[in-house]
Coordinates of C-alpha atoms in Angstrom, one line a residue:
M1 CA 38.9 6.4 45.5
L2 CA 39.2 10.2 46.0
V3 CA 38.2 12.7 43.3
N4 CA 41.8 13.6 42.7
K5 CA 42.7 9.9 42.2
I6 CA 40.2 8.8 39.6
I7 CA 40.7 5.3 38.3
P8 CA 41.3 5.4 34.5
L9 CA 38.5 3.8 32.5
S10 CA 38.7 2.6 28.9
I11 CA 35.9 4.5 27.0
N12 CA 35.1 5.3 23.5
F13 CA 34.3 9.0 23.8
E14 CA 31.5 10.5 21.9
R15 CA 30.1 14.0 21.9
R16 CA 26.6 12.8 22.7
L17 CA 25.3 10.0 24.9
T18 CA 24.1 6.9 23.0
P19 CA 20.7 5.5 23.9
E20 CA 22.4 2.7 25.9
E21 CA 24.6 5.3 27.7
E22 CA 21.6 7.5 28.5
K23 CA 20.0 4.8 30.6
D24 CA 23.2 3.8 32.3
Y25 CA 24.0 7.5 32.9
T26 CA 20.7 8.2 34.6
E27 CA 20.2 5.0 36.5
K28 CA 23.8 4.1 37.6
A29 CA 25.5 7.4 37.8
L30 CA 23.1 10.3 38.6
K31 CA 20.5 8.5 40.7
P32 CA 22.9 6.8 43.1
A33 CA 24.8 10.1 43.5
L34 CA 21.6 12.1 44.2
K35 CA 20.4 9.4 46.6
Y36 CA 23.7 9.5 48.4
L37 CA 23.5 13.3 48.7
G38 CA 19.9 13.0 50.0
N39 CA 18.5 14.9 47.1
E40 CA 14.7 14.5 46.9
E41 CA 13.8 16.9 44.1
L42 CA 15.7 18.4 41.2
A43 CA 13.7 21.0 39.4
M44 CA 14.6 23.2 36.4
I45 CA 13.3 26.8 36.5
V46 CA 11.8 27.2 33.1
H47 CA 8.8 29.4 32.6
G48 CA 6.3 28.3 30.0
T49 CA 7.3 30.7 27.2
C50 CA 11.0 29.7 27.7
Y51 CA 10.3 26.2 26.2
P52 CA 12.1 25.4 22.9
E53 CA 11.5 26.7 19.5
T54 CA 9.9 24.2 17.0
E55 CA 10.3 23.8 13.3
T56 CA 7.1 25.8 12.7
D57 CA 7.0 28.1 15.8
L58 CA 4.1 30.2 17.1
G59 CA 6.6 32.7 18.5
V60 CA 6.8 31.7 22.2
G61 CA 7.4 28.4 24.0
S62 CA 4.9 26.2 25.6
P63 CA 5.1 23.7 28.5
Y64 CA 2.5 21.6 26.6
G65 CA 2.8 19.7 23.3
K66 CA 5.5 17.7 21.5
A67 CA 8.4 20.1 22.2
A68 CA 7.7 20.1 25.9
L69 CA 7.6 16.3 26.0
E70 CA 11.0 16.1 24.3
L71 CA 12.4 18.6 26.8
M72 CA 11.0 16.6 29.7
K73 CA 12.6 13.4 28.3
F74 CA 15.9 15.2 28.0
E75 CA 15.7 16.5 31.5
K76 CA 14.8 13.1 32.9
I77 CA 18.0 11.7 31.4
H78 CA 20.0 14.4 33.2
G79 CA 18.4 13.7 36.6
F80 CA 15.6 16.3 36.8
N81 CA 12.2 15.2 38.0
S82 CA 10.2 18.4 37.8
N83 CA 10.0 21.9 36.2
Q84 CA 9.2 25.1 38.0
L85 CA 7.0 27.1 35.7
G86 CA 6.0 30.7 36.1
P87 CA 2.4 31.8 36.5
V88 CA 0.3 30.3 33.6
G89 CA -2.5 32.9 33.2
V90 CA -3.4 35.1 30.3
I91 CA -1.1 37.9 29.4
R92 CA -2.9 40.6 27.4
D93 CA -0.6 41.9 24.7
A94 CA 3.0 42.2 23.6
S95 CA 3.5 45.3 25.8
H96 CA 2.6 43.6 29.0
I97 CA 4.2 40.2 29.0
S98 CA 5.2 39.7 32.7
P99 CA 3.5 36.5 33.8
Y100 CA 3.3 37.9 37.3
K101 CA 0.4 40.1 36.3
S102 CA -1.5 37.4 34.5
T103 CA -5.0 36.1 35.1
V104 CA -5.7 33.5 37.8
F105 CA -8.6 31.6 36.3
T106 CA -7.9 31.5 32.6
R107 CA -4.8 30.1 31.0
N108 CA -2.2 31.7 28.7
Y109 CA -3.6 30.8 25.3
L110 CA -0.2 31.2 23.7
F111 CA 0.7 27.9 25.2
T112 CA -1.7 26.1 22.8
D113 CA -0.1 23.5 20.5
L114 CA -2.0 24.5 17.4
E115 CA -0.5 21.8 15.3
E116 CA -2.5 19.3 17.3
L117 CA -5.6 20.8 15.8
T118 CA -4.6 19.3 12.4
K119 CA -5.3 15.8 13.9
D120 CA -8.4 13.6 14.0
E121 CA -8.7 14.0 17.8
Y122 CA -9.3 17.7 17.2
A123 CA -11.5 17.1 14.1
N124 CA -8.8 18.5 11.8
I125 CA -10.1 22.0 12.5
L126 CA -6.9 23.6 11.4
S127 CA -4.8 22.8 8.3
K128 CA -1.1 22.4 8.2
S129 CA -1.0 24.9 5.3
V130 CA -2.5 27.6 7.5
I131 CA 0.1 26.9 10.2
H132 CA 3.0 26.8 7.7
S133 CA 1.9 30.1 6.1
V134 CA 1.9 32.2 9.3
F135 CA 4.2 30.5 11.9
N136 CA 7.8 31.4 12.3
K137 CA 10.6 29.3 10.9
P138 CA 13.5 29.5 13.3
Q139 CA 17.0 29.9 11.9
N140 CA 20.2 28.4 13.3
T141 CA 22.0 31.5 14.6
G142 CA 24.8 29.6 16.2
K143 CA 23.7 30.8 19.6
N144 CA 22.5 28.4 22.4
Y145 CA 19.4 30.4 23.1
S146 CA 16.6 32.3 21.3
Y147 CA 14.1 35.1 22.1
S148 CA 10.3 34.9 22.1
E149 CA 8.5 37.1 19.6
F150 CA 5.3 38.1 21.4
P151 CA 3.8 40.3 18.8
E152 CA 4.1 37.5 16.3
A153 CA 2.7 35.0 18.8
F154 CA -0.4 37.0 19.5
A155 CA -1.1 37.6 15.9
N156 CA -0.4 34.0 14.9
Y157 CA -2.6 32.6 17.6
Q158 CA -5.6 34.9 17.1
Y159 CA -5.5 34.3 13.4
C160 CA -5.4 30.5 13.7
I161 CA -7.8 30.1 16.6
K162 CA -10.6 32.0 14.7
I163 CA -10.1 29.8 11.7
A164 CA -10.1 26.7 13.9
N165 CA -13.3 27.8 15.6
K166 CA -15.0 28.6 12.3
N167 CA -14.0 25.2 10.9
F168 CA -15.2 23.5 14.1
K169 CA -18.7 25.0 13.8
T170 CA -18.8 24.1 10.1
K171 CA -17.9 20.5 10.8
L172 CA -20.4 20.4 13.7
A173 CA -23.1 21.5 11.3
Q174 CA -22.1 18.7 8.9
N175 CA -22.4 16.2 11.7
N176 CA -18.7 15.3 11.5
P177 CA -18.3 12.5 14.2
D178 CA -15.0 13.9 15.4
A179 CA -16.5 17.4 15.8
I180 CA -19.5 16.0 17.6
R181 CA -17.2 14.2 20.1
L182 CA -15.1 17.4 20.5
N183 CA -18.3 19.4 21.1
Q184 CA -19.3 17.1 24.0
E185 CA -16.0 17.9 25.6
F186 CA -16.5 21.6 24.9
K187 CA -20.0 21.4 26.6
E188 CA -18.4 19.9 29.7
F189 CA -15.7 22.6 29.8
K190 CA -18.3 25.4 29.6
K191 CA -20.2 23.9 32.5
K192 CA -17.1 24.0 34.7
K193 CA -15.2 27.0 33.4
G194 CA -17.3 28.7 30.9
K195 CA -18.3 31.7 33.1
D196 CA -14.7 32.6 33.9
A197 CA -13.7 32.2 30.2
A198 CA -16.6 34.4 29.1
K199 CA -15.8 37.2 31.5
D200 CA -12.2 37.2 30.4
A201 CA -13.3 37.2 26.7
L202 CA -15.5 40.2 27.4
Y203 CA -12.7 42.0 29.2
E204 CA -10.5 41.3 26.1
I205 CA -13.0 42.9 23.8
L206 CA -13.3 46.0 26.1
V207 CA -9.5 46.3 26.3
E208 CA -9.4 46.5 22.5
T209 CA -12.3 48.9 22.5
Y210 CA -10.7 51.4 24.9
E211 CA -7.0 50.6 24.1
T212 CA -6.2 50.3 27.8
Q213 CA -6.4 47.6 30.4
D214 CA -7.2 50.2 33.1
F215 CA -11.0 49.7 33.5
N216 CA -11.1 52.9 35.6
K217 CA -10.7 54.8 32.4
W218 CA -13.8 53.1 30.8
N219 CA -17.3 54.5 31.0
D220 CA -19.4 53.5 33.9
I221 CA -21.5 50.9 32.2
D222 CA -18.5 49.0 30.9
K223 CA -16.5 49.5 34.1
N224 CA -19.4 47.9 36.0
L225 CA -20.7 45.6 33.3
I226 CA -20.3 42.3 35.2
K227 CA -22.1 43.6 38.3
G228 CA -24.8 45.1 36.0
L229 CA -25.3 41.7 34.3
A230 CA -25.5 39.9 37.7
N231 CA -28.2 42.4 38.7
N232 CA -30.1 42.0 35.4
D233 CA -29.7 45.6 34.6
P234 CA -31.4 46.3 31.2
A235 CA -28.7 48.7 30.0
S236 CA -25.9 46.3 30.9
I237 CA -27.7 43.4 29.1
A238 CA -28.1 45.6 26.0
R239 CA -24.5 46.6 26.1
F240 CA -23.4 43.0 26.5
K241 CA -25.4 41.9 23.5
K242 CA -24.0 44.7 21.4
L243 CA -20.4 43.9 22.4
V244 CA -20.8 40.2 21.6
F245 CA -22.7 40.8 18.4
R246 CA -20.0 43.2 17.2
S247 CA -17.1 41.0 18.2
K248 CA -18.8 37.6 17.9
D249 CA -15.9 35.8 16.3
D250 CA -13.4 37.1 18.8
Y251 CA -15.6 36.4 21.8
E252 CA -16.5 32.8 20.7
A253 CA -12.9 32.0 19.6
Y254 CA -11.6 33.2 23.0
I255 CA -13.8 30.8 24.9
F256 CA -13.2 28.0 22.4
G257 CA -9.4 28.6 22.7
Q258 CA -9.6 28.2 26.5
F259 CA -11.3 24.9 26.0
I260 CA -8.7 23.7 23.6
L261 CA -5.8 24.6 25.9
D262 CA -7.6 23.1 28.9
K263 CA -7.9 19.8 26.9
Q264 CA -4.2 19.9 26.0
I265 CA -3.2 20.6 29.6
K266 CA -5.1 17.6 30.8
E267 CA -3.5 15.4 28.1
N268 CA -0.1 16.7 29.2
T269 CA -0.9 15.9 32.8
K270 CA -1.5 12.2 31.9
I271 CA 1.7 12.1 29.9
R272 CA 3.7 13.5 32.8
E273 CA 2.1 11.0 35.2
E274 CA 3.3 8.2 32.9
L275 CA 6.7 9.8 32.6
G276 CA 7.1 10.4 36.3
F277 CA 7.7 14.1 35.8
K278 CA 6.2 17.0 37.8
Y279 CA 5.1 20.5 37.0
I280 CA 5.3 23.1 39.8
N281 CA 2.9 26.0 39.2
D282 CA 3.6 29.6 40.4
L283 CA 0.8 31.0 42.6
L284 CA 1.3 34.7 41.9
V285 CA 0.6 36.8 44.9
G286 CA -1.5 39.4 43.0
F287 CA -4.4 39.5 40.6
S288 CA -4.8 40.8 37.1
L289 CA -6.8 43.9 36.3
S290 CA -9.4 41.6 34.6
D291 CA -9.8 39.6 37.8
E292 CA -10.4 42.9 39.6
W293 CA -12.8 44.2 37.0
A294 CA -15.0 41.1 37.2
N295 CA -15.0 41.1 41.0
Q296 CA -14.6 44.7 42.1
D297 CA -16.6 44.4 45.3
L298 CA -14.0 41.9 46.7
F299 CA -11.0 44.3 46.4
L300 CA -9.9 47.4 48.2
K301 CA -10.8 50.3 46.0
D302 CA -7.7 52.6 46.3
Y303 CA -5.0 50.3 47.7
R304 CA -2.4 48.3 45.8
M305 CA 0.4 45.9 46.9
G306 CA 4.0 46.7 46.7
C307 CA 7.3 46.6 48.5
P308 CA 8.7 49.1 51.0
Y309 CA 12.1 49.3 49.3
G310 CA 13.9 48.4 46.1
G311 CA 12.5 51.2 44.0
V312 CA 14.2 54.3 42.7
Q313 CA 16.7 55.6 45.2
D314 CA 15.7 52.6 47.4
G315 CA 12.2 54.0 47.7
P316 CA 9.0 51.8 47.8
Q317 CA 8.1 49.6 44.8
T318 CA 4.6 50.3 43.5
W319 CA 3.6 46.9 42.0
E320 CA 0.1 48.1 41.2
L321 CA -1.3 44.7 42.3
P322 CA -5.0 44.7 43.4
V323 CA -5.5 43.8 47.1
L324 CA -8.4 41.7 48.4
N325 CA -10.5 43.4 51.1
P326 CA -9.7 41.6 54.3
K327 CA -13.1 42.5 55.8
K328 CA -14.6 40.1 53.3
F329 CA -12.4 37.1 54.0
F330 CA -14.6 35.7 56.7
N331 CA -18.2 35.8 57.7
P332 CA -19.2 36.6 61.3
D333 CA -19.5 32.9 62.0
G334 CA -16.0 32.2 60.9
S335 CA -16.8 30.6 57.6
L336 CA -15.3 31.9 54.4
G337 CA -16.7 35.1 53.1
E338 CA -16.8 36.2 49.4
A339 CA -13.1 37.2 49.3
G340 CA -12.1 34.1 51.2
L341 CA -13.9 31.8 48.8
F342 CA -12.4 33.8 45.9
L343 CA -8.9 33.3 47.2
K344 CA -9.5 29.6 47.8
K345 CA -10.8 29.3 44.2
K346 CA -7.6 31.0 43.0
L347 CA -5.4 28.4 44.9
D348 CA -7.6 25.5 43.6
A349 CA -7.2 26.8 40.1
A350 CA -3.4 27.1 40.5
L351 CA -3.2 23.5 41.7
E352 CA -5.4 22.0 39.0
D353 CA -3.3 19.8 36.7
F354 CA -0.2 20.6 38.7
D355 CA 1.8 18.5 41.1
N356 CA 3.1 21.2 43.4
I357 CA 3.2 24.9 43.7
R358 CA 5.5 27.9 44.3
I359 CA 3.9 30.4 46.8
D360 CA 5.0 33.8 45.3
H361 CA 5.9 36.4 48.0
A362 CA 4.5 34.6 51.0
L363 CA 4.5 37.8 53.0
G364 CA 1.7 39.0 50.7
L365 CA -0.6 36.3 52.1
I366 CA 0.0 37.3 55.7
D367 CA 1.0 40.9 56.1
P368 CA 1.3 42.5 52.7
Y369 CA 2.8 45.9 52.2
V370 CA 0.0 48.1 50.7
Y371 CA -0.1 51.7 49.6
D372 CA -2.8 54.2 48.7
R373 CA -2.5 54.6 44.9
N374 CA -3.8 58.2 45.2
S375 CA -0.8 59.1 47.3
V376 CA 1.8 58.2 44.7
E377 CA 3.5 61.3 43.5
R378 CA 6.8 61.2 41.6
I379 CA 9.3 64.0 41.4
D380 CA 12.0 63.4 38.8
G381 CA 11.0 59.7 38.9
V382 CA 11.3 59.5 42.7
I383 CA 8.3 58.9 45.0
N384 CA 7.5 61.9 47.2
K385 CA 7.7 60.2 50.6
D386 CA 6.1 63.2 52.3
K387 CA 2.8 62.5 50.5
F388 CA 3.2 58.7 50.1
K389 CA 0.9 56.6 52.3
G390 CA 1.9 52.9 52.7
G391 CA 2.8 50.2 55.2
N392 CA 2.2 46.6 56.1
I393 CA -1.5 45.9 56.6
S394 CA -1.0 44.7 60.2
G395 CA -0.4 48.4 61.1
M396 CA -3.4 49.7 59.3
P397 CA -6.5 49.0 61.5
E398 CA -8.6 51.2 59.3
I399 CA -8.2 48.6 56.5
D400 CA -8.0 45.4 58.5
P401 CA -9.5 46.1 61.9
D402 CA -9.9 42.4 62.9
G403 CA -6.5 41.3 61.6
D404 CA -8.2 39.0 59.1
F405 CA -5.2 38.9 56.7
Q406 CA -3.3 37.2 59.5
K407 CA -5.8 34.3 59.4
V408 CA -5.5 33.6 55.7
L409 CA -2.6 31.2 56.0
N410 CA -4.2 28.9 58.5
K411 CA -7.8 29.1 57.4
I412 CA -7.5 29.2 53.7
I413 CA -4.0 28.4 52.3
L414 CA -2.9 25.4 54.4
P415 CA -6.3 23.7 54.4
T416 CA -6.6 24.0 50.6
L417 CA -3.1 22.5 50.1
E418 CA -4.1 19.6 52.4
E419 CA -7.3 19.1 50.3
H420 CA -5.0 18.7 47.2
G421 CA -2.8 16.2 49.0
I422 CA 0.2 18.6 49.4
D423 CA 2.1 18.6 52.6
K424 CA 2.8 22.1 53.9
D425 CA 6.6 21.4 53.6
S426 CA 6.4 20.6 49.9
P427 CA 5.6 24.0 48.2
V428 CA 8.4 26.4 47.2
W429 CA 7.6 29.0 49.8
E430 CA 9.1 32.2 48.5
D431 CA 10.0 33.9 51.8
L432 CA 12.8 36.1 50.6
G433 CA 12.9 39.8 51.0
T434 CA 11.0 41.8 53.6
D435 CA 9.4 40.3 56.7
T436 CA 7.5 41.7 59.7
P437 CA 7.0 40.6 63.3
V438 CA 3.5 39.5 62.4
F439 CA 4.8 37.5 59.4
N440 CA 7.6 35.9 61.5
K441 CA 5.2 34.8 64.2
I442 CA 2.6 33.3 61.9
Y443 CA 4.9 31.9 59.3
H444 CA 8.0 30.8 61.3
E445 CA 6.9 30.4 64.9
D446 CA 3.4 29.1 64.7
N447 CA 3.5 27.1 61.5
K448 CA 7.3 26.5 61.2
L449 CA 7.2 26.7 57.4
P450 CA 10.3 26.2 55.2
G451 CA 11.4 28.7 52.6
I452 CA 14.1 29.2 50.0
T453 CA 17.8 29.1 50.6
Q454 CA 19.2 31.5 48.0
L455 CA 23.0 30.8 47.7
E456 CA 23.4 33.7 45.3
Y457 CA 24.3 35.8 48.4
R458 CA 24.9 33.3 51.2
R459 CA 26.8 30.2 52.3
G460 CA 25.2 26.8 52.1
E461 CA 26.4 26.0 55.6
E462 CA 24.1 28.8 56.9
A463 CA 21.0 27.1 55.6
W464 CA 18.9 27.0 58.7
D465 CA 16.2 24.7 57.5
K466 CA 17.0 21.5 55.6
R467 CA 13.4 21.5 54.3
N468 CA 14.1 24.6 52.2
W469 CA 14.3 24.5 48.4
G470 CA 17.9 25.6 47.5
L471 CA 19.0 27.6 44.5
I472 CA 21.7 29.8 43.3
G473 CA 19.7 32.0 41.0
S474 CA 15.9 32.4 40.3
H475 CA 14.1 33.6 37.2
D476 CA 15.0 37.1 38.4
S477 CA 18.8 36.4 38.6
D478 CA 21.7 36.6 36.2
P479 CA 23.1 33.2 35.3
A480 CA 25.8 32.2 37.7
T481 CA 28.5 32.6 35.0
E482 CA 27.5 36.3 34.8
M483 CA 27.0 36.7 38.6
I484 CA 30.6 35.8 39.3
K485 CA 31.8 38.7 37.2
K486 CA 30.2 41.2 39.6
G487 CA 32.4 42.7 42.3
W488 CA 29.8 42.3 45.1
V489 CA 29.4 38.6 44.2
R490 CA 33.2 37.9 44.1
E491 CA 33.6 39.6 47.5
N492 CA 30.5 37.9 49.0
T493 CA 31.4 35.4 51.8
G494 CA 29.2 32.7 50.1
W495 CA 31.5 32.8 47.0
N496 CA 34.8 33.0 49.0
V497 CA 37.3 30.6 47.6
L498 CA 38.8 29.6 51.0
Y499 CA 35.3 28.8 52.3
L500 CA 34.3 26.8 49.2
A501 CA 37.6 24.9 49.1
G502 CA 37.4 24.1 52.8
F503 CA 33.7 23.3 52.8
L504 CA 34.0 20.9 49.9
N505 CA 37.2 19.3 51.1
S506 CA 36.9 18.9 54.8
N507 CA 39.0 15.8 55.3
P508 CA 42.4 16.8 56.7
Q509 CA 43.9 13.9 54.8
R510 CA 43.1 15.8 51.6
A511 CA 44.7 19.1 52.6
Q512 CA 47.0 19.2 49.6
Y513 CA 44.2 18.6 47.1
R514 CA 42.1 21.3 49.0
D515 CA 44.9 23.8 48.6
E516 CA 45.2 23.0 44.9
F517 CA 41.4 23.2 44.5
C518 CA 41.4 26.6 46.2
K519 CA 44.0 28.0 43.7
Q520 CA 42.0 26.5 40.8
I521 CA 38.7 28.1 41.7
A522 CA 40.4 31.4 42.5
Q523 CA 41.9 31.5 39.0
N524 CA 39.0 30.2 37.0
D525 CA 35.5 31.7 37.3
M526 CA 33.7 28.7 35.8
D527 CA 35.4 26.4 38.3
R528 CA 34.2 28.6 41.1
V529 CA 30.7 28.4 39.7
K530 CA 30.9 24.6 39.6
A531 CA 32.1 24.6 43.2
K532 CA 29.1 26.7 44.1
F533 CA 26.7 24.3 42.5
A534 CA 28.4 21.4 44.3
E535 CA 27.8 23.3 47.6
L536 CA 24.1 23.6 46.5
F537 CA 23.7 19.8 46.1
L538 CA 25.6 19.2 49.3
T539 CA 23.4 21.4 51.4
S540 CA 19.9 21.1 49.8
K541 CA 17.6 18.2 49.6
K542 CA 15.4 20.0 47.1
V543 CA 17.3 21.8 44.4
Q544 CA 16.2 24.3 41.6
I545 CA 18.5 25.2 38.7
S546 CA 17.5 27.8 36.1
F547 CA 17.4 26.7 32.5
A548 CA 20.0 29.4 31.7
D549 CA 22.5 27.9 34.2
F550 CA 22.0 24.4 33.1
F551 CA 22.3 25.1 29.3
G552 CA 25.1 27.6 29.8
I553 CA 23.2 30.6 28.5
S554 CA 24.8 33.9 29.3
K555 CA 21.6 36.0 29.0
T556 CA 19.2 36.9 31.8
Y557 CA 15.6 36.0 31.6
N558 CA 14.3 38.9 33.7
K559 CA 16.4 41.7 35.2
R560 CA 14.3 42.6 38.2
G561 CA 13.4 46.2 38.7
E562 CA 14.5 47.1 35.2
E563 CA 12.4 48.0 32.2
N564 CA 14.0 46.8 28.9
D565 CA 13.0 45.2 25.6
I566 CA 14.1 41.6 26.4
N567 CA 12.8 40.9 29.9
W568 CA 10.6 37.7 29.9
T569 CA 11.6 36.8 26.3
L570 CA 14.7 34.4 26.7
R571 CA 14.0 30.8 25.6
L572 CA 15.7 27.7 24.4
N573 CA 16.5 27.3 20.7
K574 CA 15.2 24.4 18.7
D575 CA 18.6 22.7 18.8
Y576 CA 19.0 23.0 22.6
E577 CA 20.2 19.4 22.9
D578 CA 22.9 19.7 20.3
T579 CA 24.0 23.1 21.6
Y580 CA 24.1 21.7 25.2
Y581 CA 26.5 18.9 24.2
E582 CA 28.5 21.3 22.0
N583 CA 28.9 23.7 24.9
L584 CA 30.2 21.0 27.2
A585 CA 32.7 19.8 24.6
S586 CA 34.0 23.3 23.9
E587 CA 37.2 24.8 25.2
H588 CA 35.3 27.1 27.6
P589 CA 32.1 25.3 28.6
T590 CA 29.4 27.3 30.5
A591 CA 26.8 24.6 30.6
L592 CA 26.5 22.5 33.7
N593 CA 28.3 19.1 33.5
L594 CA 26.2 17.6 36.2
P595 CA 28.3 14.5 36.9
E596 CA 31.3 16.8 37.4
V597 CA 29.4 18.9 39.9
L598 CA 27.9 15.9 41.7
K599 CA 31.3 14.3 41.9
M600 CA 32.6 17.2 43.9
A601 CA 29.5 17.1 46.1
V602 CA 29.7 13.3 46.7
Q603 CA 33.3 13.5 47.7
A604 CA 32.5 16.5 50.0
K605 CA 29.8 14.4 51.7
A606 CA 32.2 11.5 52.1
D607 CA 34.7 13.8 53.6
R608 CA 32.2 15.2 56.0
N609 CA 31.0 11.8 57.0
A610 CA 34.6 10.7 57.7
V611 CA 35.2 13.8 59.8
F612 CA 32.0 13.5 61.8
A613 CA 32.7 9.8 62.5
A614 CA 36.2 10.7 63.6
Q615 CA 34.9 13.4 65.9
K616 CA 32.4 11.0 67.4
A617 CA 35.1 8.4 68.0
K618 CA 37.5 11.2 69.3
L619 CA 40.1 10.3 66.7
K620 CA 43.0 12.7 65.8
D621 CA 43.1 14.2 62.3
K622 CA 46.0 11.9 61.3
D623 CA 43.8 8.9 62.1
I624 CA 40.9 9.9 59.8
P625 CA 40.7 7.4 56.9
A626 CA 42.1 8.8 53.7
D627 CA 40.2 6.5 51.4
N628 CA 36.5 6.5 50.7
P629 CA 34.1 3.6 51.5
P630 CA 33.9 1.2 48.5
E631 CA 30.3 2.2 47.7
V632 CA 31.3 5.9 47.4
D633 CA 34.1 5.0 45.0
V634 CA 31.6 3.2 42.8
I635 CA 29.5 6.3 42.6
L636 CA 32.6 8.5 41.9
N637 CA 33.8 6.2 39.2
R638 CA 30.5 6.3 37.4
L639 CA 30.3 10.1 37.6
D640 CA 33.8 10.4 36.4
K641 CA 33.1 8.3 33.4
Y642 CA 30.2 10.5 32.3
E643 CA 31.9 13.7 33.2
K644 CA 34.5 12.8 30.6
I645 CA 32.0 11.6 28.0
L646 CA 30.1 14.8 28.2
K647 CA 33.3 16.8 27.7
E648 CA 34.0 14.9 24.6

């Protein structure tokens, strides 16, 4: 059976899959198709705050709690086995919400499922009336997406967690058995993570005091408070006591909140293990200002990490990310120095309660581009290159005389991955963008690491490494339905209709269908998008699809390099399942009908197998079999069945 000769099936069409159909759809349609294509991983790119709204909503999404569990179940039905989250550290306030500048040892407390605190397991330390009085009540707008409300989320969380902490202490004083049990868990948390949580709580207090996160603008005692406390400096101790006394509720609630979230993360990990669903964390290349403040001696004083191009008028990008001092990575005997241990701790923390990891900006772990922040001068918004001082660290012997940054991958990153049972080929190594001779030697030549195949601007047939994770758009990309509207995309060879039609229909016996298919995708943008996703599945063993692409959302989560009011705020609405099926059943669907896409990919692979076999046997084109093997027809029939059901 060929995809243009589908055998008619007698089906009672429904807009949504029934429970019986869900199992059949997953087990007998999607899984055999993905197995035939050699797909090992199918991950949805969905950052933590992008998770769905709930009936009583904090203001942002969370990858933990009931809403997250329901989304995972929905994804499992549709063939996904993992989610690619963004960095999960603390973001400070509604004006600085990029997760790529979050903390590395504390977790984003906005991910807390506060409704769980109304249950016995959490000693009922929060009442439903409190939650219902302050949480948002999402309205059905008719749109298949929503936006996070970060100002509301911060206010809601901070109000509720202080009440919860106060109630916890009251119940503990009353010898409430649930509170006593919870307190035992809290004590264990403080033994393991209390110091990091306390430092971050202190930083939060000081940020509010000075109304800036830039600790260089604080007075000397506060700027160096952690070092002073470590050295038992009397003035620092007195200052610490004053700050904690004055902001006791905030300080204690912050640490307690970190415990509650840590507990929920571990509960979620157990649920995911039972469900067979993975979470991929995002190891951000940089550090937050609070990480630097608490560990200033480990960082270069005046240097920051950036990128040599992509800024205004294609000048350098000044990311303002703190850079570890390479001279402190290793001790003279080769063992890990203070900065080396700190980096290892960062990776350990990123892997805790996660199944895999995305290595953000791999170049930054080998040969980062750094610049002297004091040399940044802008004239009409453009960096003055005559004054600017920056370059890759391999060319700055004054900063890294022994080339210690070049040793980080083999002496810290790869051994730590191995300790966590993660093969070096498994992570999502983000190797896109700039590279250097040093990076290429260490990353590609010496370690032969995979990377990302980004089909947004290339052909799948050009994928040089089959171990790569493949995707069409990342969290920084427009949805494919919006990409295709751009001139540079339409003219890109990777989106060329002749290429896609030929690549997906390579059997000469199907030349007529190929020509018709070519006309179809030339005339219809959505059909070309589907063809591009079919190419993705045909060429990638490990696939990532953004939540916006899967659900057919036309908005962009983050427009890279652009400052606007909606970056990092896009999320799923509370009725995402209904709107997904409604979208597919509409006259102009933008959501991905996965069986339709997989059907094209499966047929394309059958074509390729037939052509390769014919070439090996030295057959002429006219002698290549026109029909598929029976087992392929079974897969195509199943996919066709559910393609039609989803359209109804």
